[in-house]
Amino acid sequence: MQQILAILSSDADEPTITSALGSGNSHSYLHPTVLIVDGDETVLSSLSQTTGVIATLSDDAATNLATASDITQLDTPGMATLIGNTLGVNTTFDEPVVLAVAGWIFGFSPQYQAMQSDRPREGETWDMQGCLPDDSFDNA
Amino acid sequence: MLCLRASRDKNVALYEQHHSARGPIARPDTRKHVRNQMRDFMVGNVAVGVIVVDGKAGTEAEFTFGEKLNIAIGVSKGFDILYKLKAVAPSGLPRIPLFFVAKTDTVKLDLDPAAVPAPSAAGTRVSTSAEYERFEQVWRDPALTALGFSAGKPGIAQYVQKLMATSWVALPGAPDTAYVVLVTKYMANWMAYADSAITRLTMSYLWLADQTAVNADGTGGFRGTGAKGWGEANFHRVFAHESGHIFGAPDEYASSKCSTSATAGHLHIANSNCEVSNPASVDCLMKNNIEAMCPATPGHWGWADLNGNGVLDVLEP
């Protein structure tokens, strides 16, 4: 099952989006207008043609984008331009949307995959004795 | 007190209707869903507000764009871990509704990191709530103020209420609960910690990312604290672990001084996998840096139907 990112307009209609999902499932929102969906090509196609969906991006497209350029070297305006050009939309996305979309794309990048394949301290017992104070945060 | 007793959801039937149906459904009046107290169990639509407290330009407290991307994907991958653990919850349970929605606010401060206390040397760290506050308030309160909220706990509460009132476009139903994640490269009293009472967790990215080894005598580690970070690659796992605290799961590793007889979570379930004097303890998220479910954690998170009536106990009226 592939993942799909959908950027929704602020007035997107809930029943319409739900219907467009078809056999797909909502996975999470990374921003109030950025929906991640688990679905196949049919779901991607359906969402792409749905009113209220500004743009969609498949995980394959995200992988290609993240492989073609090192997006960590960009800044927010540069990433906004890249996203706009990739999605073929004229919309100017604000920073929270850019970070949500770019973060998702970054997850498919060679850099992130390499980082995850060489995780430090794999399986170690947490030494997070600072997770909680000895007393209660209620005292703060 | 580890956890806050949550108010019972009066809209369970409506909630179930929204989450089991695939067909068109009506958007409820979100104002009916706003509560002053958040759930202490991991069930329902969970809103997560990430506040990235970005530091003064040119200082160590300033995030790179790549680090911001790692935070964004780390939160998403953290959701994946929690979803994955839900999938391996004990069989026979009723369906566990769980859906994460997030938003991120980035606040740029002109605060010199030198204005924040330096971390305590190995063996001298004080683990009181006042000490956590001594570090955190220096950068947290200006960030909350910049976002238009009050300083301190009132500001956190206001932010959580704003999350509860936020409309995630086309989301069936409103958030059932919410929590705040503060991520910064300013100093904190520990690399990551959670306060379930006000549904806030804090992550010190600088400390978390640092890989300075700890010496045999306990010195070394991040800036001489004696504690090594878990690495940027584990941001999602630390986030998932700390989120586990938000929803009632206690630590299960020996240095946390846990006890198998202690109870935790909304349902007051024993911490049976606590490592202390427990050779049967297994490795899992609340004990280790792995993505496995602890035997007692489903109960701590409210994923239990102890009376076997087909309804999660935490959702019963």
JSON list of C-alpha atoms in Angstrom, two decimals, chain A residues 11-137:
[
{"chain": "A", "resi": 11, "resn": "ASP", "atom": "CA", "xyz": [-13.08, 24.83, 2.35]},
{"chain": "A", "resi": 12, "resn": "ALA", "atom": "CA", "xyz": [-12.71, 21.21, 1.24]},
{"chain": "A", "resi": 13, "resn": "ASP", "atom": "CA", "xyz": [-15.90, 19.31, 1.79]},
{"chain": "A", "resi": 14, "resn": "GLU", "atom": "CA", "xyz": [-15.66, 16.42, 4.22]},
{"chain": "A", "resi": 15, "resn": "PRO", "atom": "CA", "xyz": [-18.15, 14.05, 2.57]},
{"chain": "A", "resi": 16, "resn": "THR", "atom": "CA", "xyz": [-16.52, 14.64, -0.81]},
{"chain": "A", "resi": 17, "resn": "ILE", "atom": "CA", "xyz": [-13.04, 13.88, 0.48]},
{"chain": "A", "resi": 18, "resn": "THR", "atom": "CA", "xyz": [-14.28, 10.84, 2.39]},
{"chain": "A", "resi": 19, "resn": "SER", "atom": "CA", "xyz": [-15.98, 9.55, -0.74]},
{"chain": "A", "resi": 20, "resn": "ALA", "atom": "CA", "xyz": [-12.86, 10.15, -2.84]},
{"chain": "A", "resi": 21, "resn": "LEU", "atom": "CA", "xyz": [-10.81, 8.04, -0.46]},
{"chain": "A", "resi": 22, "resn": "GLY", "atom": "CA", "xyz": [-12.68, 4.94, -1.65]},
{"chain": "A", "resi": 23, "resn": "SER", "atom": "CA", "xyz": [-10.62, 1.94, -0.62]},
{"chain": "A", "resi": 24, "resn": "GLY", "atom": "CA", "xyz": [-7.96, 4.17, 0.88]},
{"chain": "A", "resi": 25, "resn": "ASN", "atom": "CA", "xyz": [-7.60, 5.12, 4.51]},
{"chain": "A", "resi": 26, "resn": "SER", "atom": "CA", "xyz": [-6.72, 8.38, 6.14]},
{"chain": "A", "resi": 27, "resn": "HIS", "atom": "CA", "xyz": [-3.40, 7.95, 7.93]},
{"chain": "A", "resi": 28, "resn": "SER", "atom": "CA", "xyz": [-2.89, 11.29, 9.65]},
{"chain": "A", "resi": 29, "resn": "TYR", "atom": "CA", "xyz": [-2.83, 15.02, 9.16]},
{"chain": "A", "resi": 30, "resn": "LEU", "atom": "CA", "xyz": [0.55, 16.74, 9.24]},
{"chain": "A", "resi": 31, "resn": "HIS", "atom": "CA", "xyz": [-1.13, 20.15, 9.13]},
{"chain": "A", "resi": 32, "resn": "PRO", "atom": "CA", "xyz": [-4.82, 21.11, 9.13]},
{"chain": "A", "resi": 33, "resn": "THR", "atom": "CA", "xyz": [-4.76, 21.06, 5.31]},
{"chain": "A", "resi": 34, "resn": "VAL", "atom": "CA", "xyz": [-2.18, 18.30, 4.69]},
{"chain": "A", "resi": 35, "resn": "LEU", "atom": "CA", "xyz": [-3.68, 14.82, 4.73]},
{"chain": "A", "resi": 36, "resn": "ILE", "atom": "CA", "xyz": [-1.69, 11.60, 4.46]},
{"chain": "A", "resi": 37, "resn": "VAL", "atom": "CA", "xyz": [-3.58, 8.69, 2.95]},
{"chain": "A", "resi": 38, "resn": "ASP", "atom": "CA", "xyz": [-2.78, 5.00, 2.61]},
{"chain": "A", "resi": 39, "resn": "GLY", "atom": "CA", "xyz": [-4.07, 4.04, -0.80]},
{"chain": "A", "resi": 40, "resn": "ASP", "atom": "CA", "xyz": [-3.31, 2.78, -4.27]},
{"chain": "A", "resi": 41, "resn": "GLU", "atom": "CA", "xyz": [-3.19, 4.39, -7.72]},
{"chain": "A", "resi": 42, "resn": "THR", "atom": "CA", "xyz": [-6.97, 4.42, -7.89]},
{"chain": "A", "resi": 43, "resn": "VAL", "atom": "CA", "xyz": [-7.17, 6.42, -4.69]},
{"chain": "A", "resi": 44, "resn": "LEU", "atom": "CA", "xyz": [-4.46, 8.78, -5.93]},
{"chain": "A", "resi": 45, "resn": "SER", "atom": "CA", "xyz": [-6.33, 9.34, -9.16]},
{"chain": "A", "resi": 46, "resn": "SER", "atom": "CA", "xyz": [-9.61, 9.86, -7.37]},
{"chain": "A", "resi": 47, "resn": "LEU", "atom": "CA", "xyz": [-8.18, 12.36, -4.94]},
{"chain": "A", "resi": 48, "resn": "SER", "atom": "CA", "xyz": [-6.41, 14.23, -7.72]},
{"chain": "A", "resi": 49, "resn": "GLN", "atom": "CA", "xyz": [-9.72, 14.86, -9.45]},
{"chain": "A", "resi": 50, "resn": "THR", "atom": "CA", "xyz": [-11.65, 15.82, -6.35]},
{"chain": "A", "resi": 51, "resn": "THR", "atom": "CA", "xyz": [-12.89, 19.30, -5.64]},
{"chain": "A", "resi": 52, "resn": "GLY", "atom": "CA", "xyz": [-11.16, 20.71, -2.61]},
{"chain": "A", "resi": 53, "resn": "VAL", "atom": "CA", "xyz": [-7.91, 18.87, -3.27]},
{"chain": "A", "resi": 54, "resn": "ILE", "atom": "CA", "xyz": [-5.30, 21.40, -4.34]},
{"chain": "A", "resi": 55, "resn": "ALA", "atom": "CA", "xyz": [-2.63, 18.84, -5.14]},
{"chain": "A", "resi": 56, "resn": "THR", "atom": "CA", "xyz": [-1.53, 15.29, -4.50]},
{"chain": "A", "resi": 57, "resn": "LEU", "atom": "CA", "xyz": [1.86, 13.66, -4.31]},
{"chain": "A", "resi": 58, "resn": "SER", "atom": "CA", "xyz": [2.57, 9.94, -4.32]},
{"chain": "A", "resi": 59, "resn": "ASP", "atom": "CA", "xyz": [5.36, 8.38, -2.31]},
{"chain": "A", "resi": 60, "resn": "ASP", "atom": "CA", "xyz": [7.04, 7.43, -5.59]},
{"chain": "A", "resi": 61, "resn": "ALA", "atom": "CA", "xyz": [7.02, 11.05, -6.69]},
{"chain": "A", "resi": 62, "resn": "ALA", "atom": "CA", "xyz": [8.29, 12.12, -3.28]},
{"chain": "A", "resi": 63, "resn": "THR", "atom": "CA", "xyz": [11.12, 9.59, -3.51]},
{"chain": "A", "resi": 64, "resn": "ASN", "atom": "CA", "xyz": [12.10, 10.85, -6.95]},
{"chain": "A", "resi": 65, "resn": "LEU", "atom": "CA", "xyz": [12.05, 14.44, -5.74]},
{"chain": "A", "resi": 66, "resn": "ALA", "atom": "CA", "xyz": [14.09, 13.71, -2.64]},
{"chain": "A", "resi": 67, "resn": "THR", "atom": "CA", "xyz": [16.58, 11.66, -4.63]},
{"chain": "A", "resi": 68, "resn": "ALA", "atom": "CA", "xyz": [17.05, 14.28, -7.32]},
{"chain": "A", "resi": 69, "resn": "SER", "atom": "CA", "xyz": [18.05, 17.03, -4.92]},
{"chain": "A", "resi": 70, "resn": "ASP", "atom": "CA", "xyz": [19.19, 17.43, -1.34]},
{"chain": "A", "resi": 71, "resn": "ILE", "atom": "CA", "xyz": [16.23, 19.32, 0.06]},
{"chain": "A", "resi": 72, "resn": "THR", "atom": "CA", "xyz": [17.94, 19.81, 3.41]},
{"chain": "A", "resi": 73, "resn": "GLN", "atom": "CA", "xyz": [20.12, 22.40, 1.70]},
{"chain": "A", "resi": 74, "resn": "LEU", "atom": "CA", "xyz": [17.14, 24.54, 0.81]},
{"chain": "A", "resi": 75, "resn": "ASP", "atom": "CA", "xyz": [15.36, 27.08, 2.97]},
{"chain": "A", "resi": 76, "resn": "THR", "atom": "CA", "xyz": [11.65, 27.58, 3.43]},
{"chain": "A", "resi": 77, "resn": "PRO", "atom": "CA", "xyz": [11.15, 29.89, 0.43]},
{"chain": "A", "resi": 78, "resn": "GLY", "atom": "CA", "xyz": [13.26, 27.63, -1.76]},
{"chain": "A", "resi": 79, "resn": "MET", "atom": "CA", "xyz": [11.33, 24.57, -0.66]},
{"chain": "A", "resi": 80, "resn": "ALA", "atom": "CA", "xyz": [8.04, 26.38, -1.22]},
{"chain": "A", "resi": 81, "resn": "THR", "atom": "CA", "xyz": [9.10, 27.10, -4.79]},
{"chain": "A", "resi": 82, "resn": "LEU", "atom": "CA", "xyz": [10.19, 23.50, -5.34]},
{"chain": "A", "resi": 83, "resn": "ILE", "atom": "CA", "xyz": [6.92, 22.17, -3.99]},
{"chain": "A", "resi": 84, "resn": "GLY", "atom": "CA", "xyz": [4.89, 24.61, -6.09]},
{"chain": "A", "resi": 85, "resn": "ASN", "atom": "CA", "xyz": [6.78, 23.69, -9.24]},
{"chain": "A", "resi": 86, "resn": "THR", "atom": "CA", "xyz": [6.58, 19.96, -8.54]},
{"chain": "A", "resi": 87, "resn": "LEU", "atom": "CA", "xyz": [2.88, 20.05, -7.86]},
{"chain": "A", "resi": 88, "resn": "GLY", "atom": "CA", "xyz": [2.21, 22.44, -10.71]},
{"chain": "A", "resi": 89, "resn": "VAL", "atom": "CA", "xyz": [0.23, 24.86, -8.62]},
{"chain": "A", "resi": 90, "resn": "ASN", "atom": "CA", "xyz": [0.43, 28.61, -8.33]},
{"chain": "A", "resi": 91, "resn": "THR", "atom": "CA", "xyz": [-0.60, 28.63, -4.69]},
{"chain": "A", "resi": 92, "resn": "THR", "atom": "CA", "xyz": [1.85, 30.23, -2.29]},
{"chain": "A", "resi": 93, "resn": "PHE", "atom": "CA", "xyz": [2.14, 27.88, 0.66]},
{"chain": "A", "resi": 94, "resn": "ASP", "atom": "CA", "xyz": [2.96, 29.29, 4.06]},
{"chain": "A", "resi": 95, "resn": "GLU", "atom": "CA", "xyz": [5.74, 27.90, 6.24]},
{"chain": "A", "resi": 96, "resn": "PRO", "atom": "CA", "xyz": [3.74, 25.35, 8.27]},
{"chain": "A", "resi": 97, "resn": "VAL", "atom": "CA", "xyz": [2.43, 23.76, 5.06]},
{"chain": "A", "resi": 98, "resn": "VAL", "atom": "CA", "xyz": [5.88, 23.80, 3.49]},
{"chain": "A", "resi": 99, "resn": "LEU", "atom": "CA", "xyz": [7.41, 22.11, 6.53]},
{"chain": "A", "resi": 100, "resn": "ALA", "atom": "CA", "xyz": [4.66, 19.50, 6.65]},
{"chain": "A", "resi": 101, "resn": "VAL", "atom": "CA", "xyz": [5.02, 18.63, 2.98]},
{"chain": "A", "resi": 102, "resn": "ALA", "atom": "CA", "xyz": [8.81, 18.87, 2.94]},
{"chain": "A", "resi": 103, "resn": "GLY", "atom": "CA", "xyz": [9.12, 16.78, 6.09]},
{"chain": "A", "resi": 104, "resn": "TRP", "atom": "CA", "xyz": [7.05, 14.04, 4.51]},
{"chain": "A", "resi": 105, "resn": "ILE", "atom": "CA", "xyz": [9.16, 14.18, 1.34]},
{"chain": "A", "resi": 106, "resn": "PHE", "atom": "CA", "xyz": [12.34, 14.13, 3.45]},
{"chain": "A", "resi": 107, "resn": "GLY", "atom": "CA", "xyz": [11.19, 10.81, 4.88]},
{"chain": "A", "resi": 108, "resn": "PHE", "atom": "CA", "xyz": [11.76, 9.26, 1.44]},
{"chain": "A", "resi": 109, "resn": "SER", "atom": "CA", "xyz": [15.18, 10.82, 0.93]},
{"chain": "A", "resi": 110, "resn": "PRO", "atom": "CA", "xyz": [18.40, 8.82, 0.75]},
{"chain": "A", "resi": 111, "resn": "GLN", "atom": "CA", "xyz": [19.71, 10.87, 3.67]},
{"chain": "A", "resi": 112, "resn": "TYR", "atom": "CA", "xyz": [16.82, 9.92, 5.93]},
{"chain": "A", "resi": 113, "resn": "GLN", "atom": "CA", "xyz": [16.88, 6.30, 4.83]},
{"chain": "A", "resi": 114, "resn": "ALA", "atom": "CA", "xyz": [20.62, 6.13, 5.54]},
{"chain": "A", "resi": 115, "resn": "MET", "atom": "CA", "xyz": [20.11, 7.74, 8.92]},
{"chain": "A", "resi": 116, "resn": "GLN", "atom": "CA", "xyz": [17.44, 5.19, 9.80]},
{"chain": "A", "resi": 117, "resn": "SER", "atom": "CA", "xyz": [19.51, 2.25, 8.64]},
{"chain": "A", "resi": 118, "resn": "ASP", "atom": "CA", "xyz": [22.29, 3.26, 10.99]},
{"chain": "A", "resi": 119, "resn": "ARG", "atom": "CA", "xyz": [20.40, 4.26, 14.10]},
{"chain": "A", "resi": 120, "resn": "PRO", "atom": "CA", "xyz": [22.59, 4.68, 17.19]},
{"chain": "A", "resi": 121, "resn": "ARG", "atom": "CA", "xyz": [21.80, 2.90, 20.43]},
{"chain": "A", "resi": 122, "resn": "GLU", "atom": "CA", "xyz": [19.43, 0.48, 18.75]},
{"chain": "A", "resi": 123, "resn": "GLY", "atom": "CA", "xyz": [17.54, -1.58, 21.32]},
{"chain": "A", "resi": 124, "resn": "GLU", "atom": "CA", "xyz": [19.31, -0.09, 24.32]},
{"chain": "A", "resi": 125, "resn": "THR", "atom": "CA", "xyz": [17.40, 0.36, 27.53]},
{"chain": "A", "resi": 126, "resn": "TRP", "atom": "CA", "xyz": [16.36, 3.97, 27.89]},
{"chain": "A", "resi": 127, "resn": "ASP", "atom": "CA", "xyz": [18.39, 5.83, 30.45]},
{"chain": "A", "resi": 128, "resn": "MET", "atom": "CA", "xyz": [15.69, 8.47, 30.46]},
{"chain": "A", "resi": 129, "resn": "GLN", "atom": "CA", "xyz": [15.54, 8.94, 34.19]},
{"chain": "A", "resi": 130, "resn": "GLY", "atom": "CA", "xyz": [14.79, 12.55, 33.42]},
{"chain": "A", "resi": 131, "resn": "CYS", "atom": "CA", "xyz": [11.51, 11.77, 31.65]},
{"chain": "A", "resi": 132, "resn": "LEU", "atom": "CA", "xyz": [9.64, 12.73, 34.78]},
{"chain": "A", "resi": 133, "resn": "PRO", "atom": "CA", "xyz": [10.76, 14.77, 37.81]},
{"chain": "A", "resi": 134, "resn": "ASP", "atom": "CA", "xyz": [11.12, 13.12, 41.20]},
{"chain": "A", "resi": 135, "resn": "ASP", "atom": "CA", "xyz": [8.26, 15.21, 42.47]},
{"chain": "A", "resi": 136, "resn": "SER", "atom": "CA", "xyz": [5.40, 16.24, 40.19]},
{"chain": "A", "resi": 137, "resn": "PHE", "atom": "CA", "xyz": [5.24, 18.89, 37.51]}
]
